[in-house]
mmCIF file of C-alpha atoms and ligand atoms in Angstrom:
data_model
loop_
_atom_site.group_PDB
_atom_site.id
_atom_site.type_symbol
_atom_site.label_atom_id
_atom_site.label_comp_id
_atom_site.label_asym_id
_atom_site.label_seq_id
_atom_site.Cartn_x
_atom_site.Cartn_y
_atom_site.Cartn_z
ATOM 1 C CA UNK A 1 12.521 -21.559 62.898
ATOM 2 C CA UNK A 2 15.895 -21.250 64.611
ATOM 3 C CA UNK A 3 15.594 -18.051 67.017
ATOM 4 C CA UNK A 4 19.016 -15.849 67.132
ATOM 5 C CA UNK A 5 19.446 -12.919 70.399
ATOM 6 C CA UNK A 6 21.969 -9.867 69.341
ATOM 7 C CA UNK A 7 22.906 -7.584 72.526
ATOM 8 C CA UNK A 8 23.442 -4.226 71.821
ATOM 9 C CA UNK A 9 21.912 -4.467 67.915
ATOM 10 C CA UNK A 10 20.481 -1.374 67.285
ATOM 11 C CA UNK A 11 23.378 -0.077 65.736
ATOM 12 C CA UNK A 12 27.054 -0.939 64.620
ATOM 13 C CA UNK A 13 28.391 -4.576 64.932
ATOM 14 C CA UNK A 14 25.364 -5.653 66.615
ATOM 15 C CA UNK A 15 23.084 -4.213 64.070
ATOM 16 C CA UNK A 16 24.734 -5.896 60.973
ATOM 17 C CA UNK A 17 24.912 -9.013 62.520
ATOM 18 C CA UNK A 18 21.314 -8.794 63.120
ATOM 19 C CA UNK A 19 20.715 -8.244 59.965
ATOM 20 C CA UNK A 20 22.917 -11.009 58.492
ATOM 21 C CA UNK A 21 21.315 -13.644 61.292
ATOM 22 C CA UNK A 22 17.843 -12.795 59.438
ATOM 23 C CA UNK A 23 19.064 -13.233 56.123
ATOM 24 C CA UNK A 24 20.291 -16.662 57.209
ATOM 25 C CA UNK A 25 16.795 -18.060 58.130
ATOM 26 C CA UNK A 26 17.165 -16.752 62.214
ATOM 27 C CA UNK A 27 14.302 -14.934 64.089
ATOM 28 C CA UNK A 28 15.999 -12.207 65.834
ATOM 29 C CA UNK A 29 15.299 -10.598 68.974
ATOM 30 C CA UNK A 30 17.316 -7.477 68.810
ATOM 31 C CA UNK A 31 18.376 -6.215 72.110
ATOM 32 C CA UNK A 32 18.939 -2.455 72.394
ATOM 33 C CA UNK A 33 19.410 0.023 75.491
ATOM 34 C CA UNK A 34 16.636 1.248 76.888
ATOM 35 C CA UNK A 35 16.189 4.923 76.043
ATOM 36 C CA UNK A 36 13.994 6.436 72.883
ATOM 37 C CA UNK A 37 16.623 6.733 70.195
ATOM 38 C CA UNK A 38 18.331 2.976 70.712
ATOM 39 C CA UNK A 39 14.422 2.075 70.522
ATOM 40 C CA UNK A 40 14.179 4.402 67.048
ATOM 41 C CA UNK A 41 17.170 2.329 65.496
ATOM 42 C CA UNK A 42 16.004 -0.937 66.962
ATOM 43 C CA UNK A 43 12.527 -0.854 65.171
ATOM 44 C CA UNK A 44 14.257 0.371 61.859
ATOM 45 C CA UNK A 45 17.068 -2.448 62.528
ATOM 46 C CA UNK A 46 13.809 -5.162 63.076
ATOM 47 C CA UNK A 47 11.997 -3.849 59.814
ATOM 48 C CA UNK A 48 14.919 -4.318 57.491
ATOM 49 C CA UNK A 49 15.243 -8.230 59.068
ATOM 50 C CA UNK A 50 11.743 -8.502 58.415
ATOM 51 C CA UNK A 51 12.416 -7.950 55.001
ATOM 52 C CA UNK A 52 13.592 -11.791 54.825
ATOM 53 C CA UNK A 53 10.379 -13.059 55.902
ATOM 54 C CA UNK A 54 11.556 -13.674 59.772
ATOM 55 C CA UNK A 55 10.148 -12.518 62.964
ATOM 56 C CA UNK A 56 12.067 -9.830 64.530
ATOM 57 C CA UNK A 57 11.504 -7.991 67.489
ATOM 58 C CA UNK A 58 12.807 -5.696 69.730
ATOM 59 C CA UNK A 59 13.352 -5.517 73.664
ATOM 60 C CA UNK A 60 14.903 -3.128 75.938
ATOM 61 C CA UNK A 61 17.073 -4.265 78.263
ATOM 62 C CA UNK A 62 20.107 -2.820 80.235
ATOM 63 C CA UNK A 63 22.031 -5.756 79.909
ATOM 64 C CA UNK A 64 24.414 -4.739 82.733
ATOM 65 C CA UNK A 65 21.882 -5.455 84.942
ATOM 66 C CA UNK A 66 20.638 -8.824 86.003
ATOM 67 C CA UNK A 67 17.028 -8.924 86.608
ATOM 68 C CA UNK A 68 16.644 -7.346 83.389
ATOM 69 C CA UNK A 69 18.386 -9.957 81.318
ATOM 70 C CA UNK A 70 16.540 -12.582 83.543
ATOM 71 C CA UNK A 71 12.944 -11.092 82.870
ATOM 72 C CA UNK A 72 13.995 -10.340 78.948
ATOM 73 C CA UNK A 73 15.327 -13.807 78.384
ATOM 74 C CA UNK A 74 11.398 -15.122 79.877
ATOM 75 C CA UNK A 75 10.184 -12.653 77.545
ATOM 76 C CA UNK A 76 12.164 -14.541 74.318
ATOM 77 C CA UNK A 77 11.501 -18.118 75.336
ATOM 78 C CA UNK A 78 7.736 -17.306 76.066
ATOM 79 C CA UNK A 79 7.571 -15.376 72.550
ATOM 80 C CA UNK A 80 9.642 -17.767 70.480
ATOM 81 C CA UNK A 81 9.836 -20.936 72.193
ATOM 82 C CA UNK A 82 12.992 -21.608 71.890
ATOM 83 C CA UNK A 83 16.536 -19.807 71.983
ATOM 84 C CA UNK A 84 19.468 -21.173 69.559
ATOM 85 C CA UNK A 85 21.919 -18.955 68.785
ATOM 86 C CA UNK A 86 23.230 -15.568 71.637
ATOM 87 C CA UNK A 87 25.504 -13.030 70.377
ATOM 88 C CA UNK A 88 26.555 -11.133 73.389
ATOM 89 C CA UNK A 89 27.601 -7.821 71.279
ATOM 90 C CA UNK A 90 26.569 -4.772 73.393
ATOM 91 C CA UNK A 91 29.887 -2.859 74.649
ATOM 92 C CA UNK A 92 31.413 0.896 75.277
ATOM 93 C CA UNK A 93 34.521 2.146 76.048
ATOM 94 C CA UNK A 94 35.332 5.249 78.602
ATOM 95 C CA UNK A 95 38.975 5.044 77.090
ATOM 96 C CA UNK A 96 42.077 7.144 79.287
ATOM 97 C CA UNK A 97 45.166 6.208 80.316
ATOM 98 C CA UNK A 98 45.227 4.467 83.885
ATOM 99 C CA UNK A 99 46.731 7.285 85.589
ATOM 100 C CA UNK A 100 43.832 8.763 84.903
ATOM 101 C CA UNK A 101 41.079 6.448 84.948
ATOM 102 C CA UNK A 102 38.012 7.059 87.286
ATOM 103 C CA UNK A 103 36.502 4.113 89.366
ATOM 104 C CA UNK A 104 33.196 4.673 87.822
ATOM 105 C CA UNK A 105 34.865 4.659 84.408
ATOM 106 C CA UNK A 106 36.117 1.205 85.154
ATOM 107 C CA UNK A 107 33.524 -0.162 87.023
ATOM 108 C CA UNK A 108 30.963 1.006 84.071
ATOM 109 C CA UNK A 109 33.058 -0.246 81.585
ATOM 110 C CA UNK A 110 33.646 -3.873 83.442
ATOM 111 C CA UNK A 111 29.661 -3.774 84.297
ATOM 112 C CA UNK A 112 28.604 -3.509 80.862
ATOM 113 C CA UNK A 113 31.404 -5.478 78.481
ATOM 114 C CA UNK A 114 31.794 -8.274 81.231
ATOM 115 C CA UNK A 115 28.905 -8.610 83.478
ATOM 116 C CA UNK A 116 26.635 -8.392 80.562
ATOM 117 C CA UNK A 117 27.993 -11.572 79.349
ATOM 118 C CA UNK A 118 27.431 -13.296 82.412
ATOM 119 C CA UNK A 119 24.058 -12.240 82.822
ATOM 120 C CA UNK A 120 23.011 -13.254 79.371
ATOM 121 C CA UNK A 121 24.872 -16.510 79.211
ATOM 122 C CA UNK A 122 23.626 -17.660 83.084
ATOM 123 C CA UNK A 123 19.901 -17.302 81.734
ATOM 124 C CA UNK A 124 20.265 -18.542 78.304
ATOM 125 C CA UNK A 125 22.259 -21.790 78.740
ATOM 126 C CA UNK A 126 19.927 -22.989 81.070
ATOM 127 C CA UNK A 127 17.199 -22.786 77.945
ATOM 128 C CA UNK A 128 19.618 -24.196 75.916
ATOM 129 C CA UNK A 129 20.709 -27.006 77.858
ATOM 130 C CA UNK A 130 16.974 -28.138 77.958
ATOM 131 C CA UNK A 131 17.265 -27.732 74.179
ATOM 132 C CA UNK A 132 20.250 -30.072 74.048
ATOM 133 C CA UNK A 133 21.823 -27.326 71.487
ATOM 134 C CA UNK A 134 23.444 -23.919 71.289
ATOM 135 C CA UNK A 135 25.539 -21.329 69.853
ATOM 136 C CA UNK A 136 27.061 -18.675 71.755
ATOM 137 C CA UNK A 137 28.942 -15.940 69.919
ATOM 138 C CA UNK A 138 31.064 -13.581 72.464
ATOM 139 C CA UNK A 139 31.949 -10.004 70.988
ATOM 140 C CA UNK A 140 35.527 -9.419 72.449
ATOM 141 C CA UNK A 141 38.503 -7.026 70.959
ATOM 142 C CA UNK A 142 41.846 -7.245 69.704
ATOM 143 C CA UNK A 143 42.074 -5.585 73.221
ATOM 144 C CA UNK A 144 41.868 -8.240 75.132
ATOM 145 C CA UNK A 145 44.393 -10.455 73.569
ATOM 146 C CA UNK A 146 47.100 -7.857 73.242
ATOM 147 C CA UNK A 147 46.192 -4.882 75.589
ATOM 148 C CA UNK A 148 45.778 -1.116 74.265
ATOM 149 C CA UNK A 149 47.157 2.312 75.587
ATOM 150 C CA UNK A 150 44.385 3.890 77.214
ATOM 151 C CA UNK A 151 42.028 0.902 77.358
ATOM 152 C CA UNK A 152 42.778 -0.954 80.884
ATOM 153 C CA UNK A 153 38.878 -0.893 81.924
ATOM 154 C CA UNK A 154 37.937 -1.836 77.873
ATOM 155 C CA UNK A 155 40.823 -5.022 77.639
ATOM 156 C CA UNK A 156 40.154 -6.227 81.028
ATOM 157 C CA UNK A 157 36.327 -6.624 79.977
ATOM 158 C CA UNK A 158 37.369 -8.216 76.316
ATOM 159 C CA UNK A 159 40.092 -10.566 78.027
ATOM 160 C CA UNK A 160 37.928 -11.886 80.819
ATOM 161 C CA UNK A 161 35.162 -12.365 77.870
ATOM 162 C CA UNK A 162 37.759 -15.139 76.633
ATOM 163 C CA UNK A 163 38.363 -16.672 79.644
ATOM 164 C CA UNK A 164 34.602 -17.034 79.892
ATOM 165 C CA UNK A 165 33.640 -18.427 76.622
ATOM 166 C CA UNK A 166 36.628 -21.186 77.160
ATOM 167 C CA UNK A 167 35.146 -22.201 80.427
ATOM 168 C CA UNK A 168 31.325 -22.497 79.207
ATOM 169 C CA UNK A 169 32.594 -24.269 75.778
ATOM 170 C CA UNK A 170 34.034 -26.595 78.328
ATOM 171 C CA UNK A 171 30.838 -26.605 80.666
ATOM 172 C CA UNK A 172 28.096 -27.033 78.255
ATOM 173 C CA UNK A 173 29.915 -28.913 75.233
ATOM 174 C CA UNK A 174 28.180 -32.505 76.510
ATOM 175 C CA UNK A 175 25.016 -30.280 76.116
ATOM 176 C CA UNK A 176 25.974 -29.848 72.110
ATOM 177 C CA UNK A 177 26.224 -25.968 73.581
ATOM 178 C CA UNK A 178 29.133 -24.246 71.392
ATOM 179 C CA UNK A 179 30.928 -21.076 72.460
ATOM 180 C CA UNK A 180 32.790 -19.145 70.721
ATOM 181 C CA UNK A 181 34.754 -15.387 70.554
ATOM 182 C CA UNK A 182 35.742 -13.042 68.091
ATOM 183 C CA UNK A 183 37.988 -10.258 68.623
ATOM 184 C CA UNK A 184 37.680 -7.217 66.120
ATOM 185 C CA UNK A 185 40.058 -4.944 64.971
ATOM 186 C CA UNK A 186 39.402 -1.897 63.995
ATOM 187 C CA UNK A 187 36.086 -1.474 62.327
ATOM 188 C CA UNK A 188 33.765 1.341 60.709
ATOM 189 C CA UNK A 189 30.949 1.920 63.699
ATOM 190 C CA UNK A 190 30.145 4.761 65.647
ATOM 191 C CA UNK A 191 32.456 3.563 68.149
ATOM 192 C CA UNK A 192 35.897 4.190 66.606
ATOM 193 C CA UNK A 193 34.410 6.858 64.570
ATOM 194 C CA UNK A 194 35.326 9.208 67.671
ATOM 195 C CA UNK A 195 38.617 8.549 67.218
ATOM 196 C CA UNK A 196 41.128 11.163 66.412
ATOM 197 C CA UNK A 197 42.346 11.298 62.913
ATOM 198 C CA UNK A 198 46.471 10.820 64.612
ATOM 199 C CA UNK A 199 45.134 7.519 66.465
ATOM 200 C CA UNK A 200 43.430 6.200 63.553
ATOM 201 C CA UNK A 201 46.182 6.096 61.240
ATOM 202 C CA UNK A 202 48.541 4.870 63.267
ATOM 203 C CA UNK A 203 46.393 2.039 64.356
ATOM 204 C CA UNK A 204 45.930 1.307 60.208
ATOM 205 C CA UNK A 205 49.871 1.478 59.868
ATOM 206 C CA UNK A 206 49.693 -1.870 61.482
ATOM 207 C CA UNK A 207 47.053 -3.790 59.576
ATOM 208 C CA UNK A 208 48.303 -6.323 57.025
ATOM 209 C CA UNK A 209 45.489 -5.642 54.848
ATOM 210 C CA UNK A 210 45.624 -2.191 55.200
ATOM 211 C CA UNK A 211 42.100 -0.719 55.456
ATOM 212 C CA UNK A 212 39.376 -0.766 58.186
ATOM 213 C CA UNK A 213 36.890 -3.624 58.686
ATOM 214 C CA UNK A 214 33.272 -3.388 58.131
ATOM 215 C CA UNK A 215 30.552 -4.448 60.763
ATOM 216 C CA UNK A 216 29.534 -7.414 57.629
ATOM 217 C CA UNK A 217 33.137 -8.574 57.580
ATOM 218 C CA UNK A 218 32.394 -9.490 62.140
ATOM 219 C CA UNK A 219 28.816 -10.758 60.853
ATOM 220 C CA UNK A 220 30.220 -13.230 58.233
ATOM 221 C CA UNK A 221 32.360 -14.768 60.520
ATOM 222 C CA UNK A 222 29.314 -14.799 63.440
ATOM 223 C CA UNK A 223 27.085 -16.013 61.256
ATOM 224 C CA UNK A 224 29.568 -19.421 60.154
ATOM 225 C CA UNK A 225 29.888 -19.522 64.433
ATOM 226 C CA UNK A 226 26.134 -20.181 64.565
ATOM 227 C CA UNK A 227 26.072 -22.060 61.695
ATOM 228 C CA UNK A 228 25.793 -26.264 61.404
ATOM 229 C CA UNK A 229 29.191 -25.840 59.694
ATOM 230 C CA UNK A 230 31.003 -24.812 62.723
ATOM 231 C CA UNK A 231 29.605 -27.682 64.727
ATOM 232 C CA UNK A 232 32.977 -28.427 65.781
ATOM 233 C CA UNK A 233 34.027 -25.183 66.849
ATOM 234 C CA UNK A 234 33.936 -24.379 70.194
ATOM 235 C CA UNK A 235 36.175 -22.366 72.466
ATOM 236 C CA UNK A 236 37.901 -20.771 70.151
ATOM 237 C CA UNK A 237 38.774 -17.196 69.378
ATOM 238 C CA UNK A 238 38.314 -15.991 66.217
ATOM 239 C CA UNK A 239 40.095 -12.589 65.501
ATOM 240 C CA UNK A 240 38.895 -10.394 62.183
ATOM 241 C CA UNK A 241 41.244 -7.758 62.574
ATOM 242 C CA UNK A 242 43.325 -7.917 58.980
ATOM 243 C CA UNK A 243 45.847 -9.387 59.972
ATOM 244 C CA UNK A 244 46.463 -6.440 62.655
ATOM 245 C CA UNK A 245 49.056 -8.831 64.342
ATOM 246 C CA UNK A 246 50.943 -12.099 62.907
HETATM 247 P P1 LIG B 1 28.567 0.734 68.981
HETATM 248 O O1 LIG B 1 28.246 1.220 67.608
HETATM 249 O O2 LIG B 1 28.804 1.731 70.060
HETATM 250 O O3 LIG B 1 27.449 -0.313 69.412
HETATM 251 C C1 LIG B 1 27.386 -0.851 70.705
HETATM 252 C C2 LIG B 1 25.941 -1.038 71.039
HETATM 253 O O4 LIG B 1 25.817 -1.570 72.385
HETATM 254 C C3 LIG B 1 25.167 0.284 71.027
HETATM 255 O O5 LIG B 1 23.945 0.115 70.380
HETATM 256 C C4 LIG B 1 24.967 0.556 72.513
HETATM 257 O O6 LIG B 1 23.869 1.383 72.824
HETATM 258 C C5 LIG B 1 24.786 -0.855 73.038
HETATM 259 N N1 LIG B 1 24.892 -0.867 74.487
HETATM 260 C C6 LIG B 1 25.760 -0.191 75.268
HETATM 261 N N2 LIG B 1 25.513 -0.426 76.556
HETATM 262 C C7 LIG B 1 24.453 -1.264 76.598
HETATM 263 C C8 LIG B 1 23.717 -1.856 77.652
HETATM 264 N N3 LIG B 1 24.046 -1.650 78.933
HETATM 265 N N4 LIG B 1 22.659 -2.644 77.353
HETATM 266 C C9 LIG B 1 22.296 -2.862 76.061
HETATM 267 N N5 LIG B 1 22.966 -2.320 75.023
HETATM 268 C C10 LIG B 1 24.026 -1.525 75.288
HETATM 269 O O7 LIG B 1 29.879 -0.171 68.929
HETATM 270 P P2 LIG B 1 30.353 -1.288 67.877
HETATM 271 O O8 LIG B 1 31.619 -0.796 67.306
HETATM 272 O O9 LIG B 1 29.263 -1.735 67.008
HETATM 273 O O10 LIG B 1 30.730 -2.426 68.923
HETATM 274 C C11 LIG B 1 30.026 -3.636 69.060
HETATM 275 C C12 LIG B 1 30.889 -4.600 69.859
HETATM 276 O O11 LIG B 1 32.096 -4.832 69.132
HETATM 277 C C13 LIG B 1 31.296 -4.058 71.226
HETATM 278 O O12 LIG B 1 31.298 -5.112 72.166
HETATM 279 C C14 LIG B 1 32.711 -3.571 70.970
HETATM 280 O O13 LIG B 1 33.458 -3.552 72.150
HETATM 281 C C15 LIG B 1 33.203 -4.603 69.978
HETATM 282 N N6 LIG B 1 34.337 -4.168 69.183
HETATM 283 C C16 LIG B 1 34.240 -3.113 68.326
HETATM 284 C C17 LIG B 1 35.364 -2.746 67.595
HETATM 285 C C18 LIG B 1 35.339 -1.624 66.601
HETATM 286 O O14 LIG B 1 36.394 -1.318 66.023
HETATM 287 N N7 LIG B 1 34.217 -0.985 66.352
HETATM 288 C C19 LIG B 1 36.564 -3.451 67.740
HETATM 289 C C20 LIG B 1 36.615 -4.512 68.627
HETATM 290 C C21 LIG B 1 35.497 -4.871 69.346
HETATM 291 P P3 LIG B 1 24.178 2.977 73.095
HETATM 292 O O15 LIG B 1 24.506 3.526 71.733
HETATM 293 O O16 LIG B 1 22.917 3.480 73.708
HETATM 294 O O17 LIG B 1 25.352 3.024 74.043
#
């Protein structure tokens, strides 16, 4: 059984492409913050995979930091033996206009969209390039291709995200290692939720299609990334954003 690692899964994006990895035959290990109520919605996000007759567990990990991806990707490998497919998903946003903008607010932001990826990617390809195969799946924004008002810290993160899943496509491809990034629009989580009703619609008055994206409609498209029928897909960024810019 293929084994599939979702940062940041215990709710939102990361949650439904959990979800959709297990009802595609993965073993997930769903990665969630470590504090009691990301645990909560972890173990009820692992149940519902379960439901498709895969393993699924859970680990904590503050995937900003380092050691702790290090000692959760030993964790994974010793547990499931092998690791095929990472979707570095976990992300926030501390969102003001730069004027304004606190170090810590950027440094957070940078530590946890950016770094994260880094960390997990450093630990994992090194399983995978033992393994001779890999997908890697790269969570970025419609941010970092086109910038936002009030999102410096948030579209630096996304944007360097693509710069680092062209380099490792180019890295690890002799490895049969894919890597790959999408870049959402605006989609129904908890993390655009928060936005005021006056932002929202004027961020819909550009999108083609008209309507927010769901967490499934990112999932679908992660779940052809990890997929044998994007074999030959690699370095590429994928955005789902309904047509937000053409
Ligand atoms: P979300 O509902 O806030 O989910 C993000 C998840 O990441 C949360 O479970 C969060 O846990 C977790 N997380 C945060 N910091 C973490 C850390 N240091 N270690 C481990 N997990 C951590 O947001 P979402 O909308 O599903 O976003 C998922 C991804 O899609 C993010 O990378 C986001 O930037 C990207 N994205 C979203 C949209 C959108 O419109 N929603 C658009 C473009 C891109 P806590 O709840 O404890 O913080």
């Amino acid at each position: 059984m293929a084994t599939a690692i979702i940062t940041g899964a215990s709710q939102g994006i990361g949650a439904c492409i959990a979800k959709r990895l297990a009802k595609d035959g993965f073993d997930v290990v769903i990665n969630h913050y470590p504090s009691d109520s990301d645990r909560e919605k972890a173990l009820a996000v692992a149940e519902e995979c379960r439901t498709y007759g895969v393993k699924a567990e859970c680990i904590a990990a503050d995937v900003s930091k380092f050691d702790q991806c290090e000692a959760m990707v030993k964790q994974i490998k010793a547990d499931f033996g092998s690791i095929d497919a990472l979707v570095n998903n976990a992300g926030i946003t501390k969102d003001t206009l730069l004027a304004r903008m606190k170090e810590e607010d950027y440094d957070a932001v940078i530590a946890v969209n950016q770094k994260s990826v880094y960390n997990m990617m450093k630990h994992v390809c090194s399983v995978m390039m033992k393994q001779r195969h890999g997908r890697i799946v790269n969570v970025s924004s419609v941010a970092g291709l086109y910038g936002n008002p009030g999102q410096v810290n948030y579209s630096a993160s996304k944007a360097a995200i693509i710069g680092m899943t062209k380099t490792v496509a180019k890295e690890f491809g002799s490895r049969n290692i894919t890597c790959n990034a999408v870049a959402p629009g605006f989609i129904h989580t908890p993390m655009t939720d928060v936005l005021s009703e006056e932002l929202k619609n004027k961020m819909l008055a550009q999108v083609a299609l008209g309507r927010y994206g769901e967490p499934e409609e990112i999932a679908s498209v992660v779940s052809f990334l990890v997929s044998e029928n994007a074999s030959y897909v690699t370095g590429q960024v994928i955005e789902i954003s309904g047509g937000l810019s053409m």
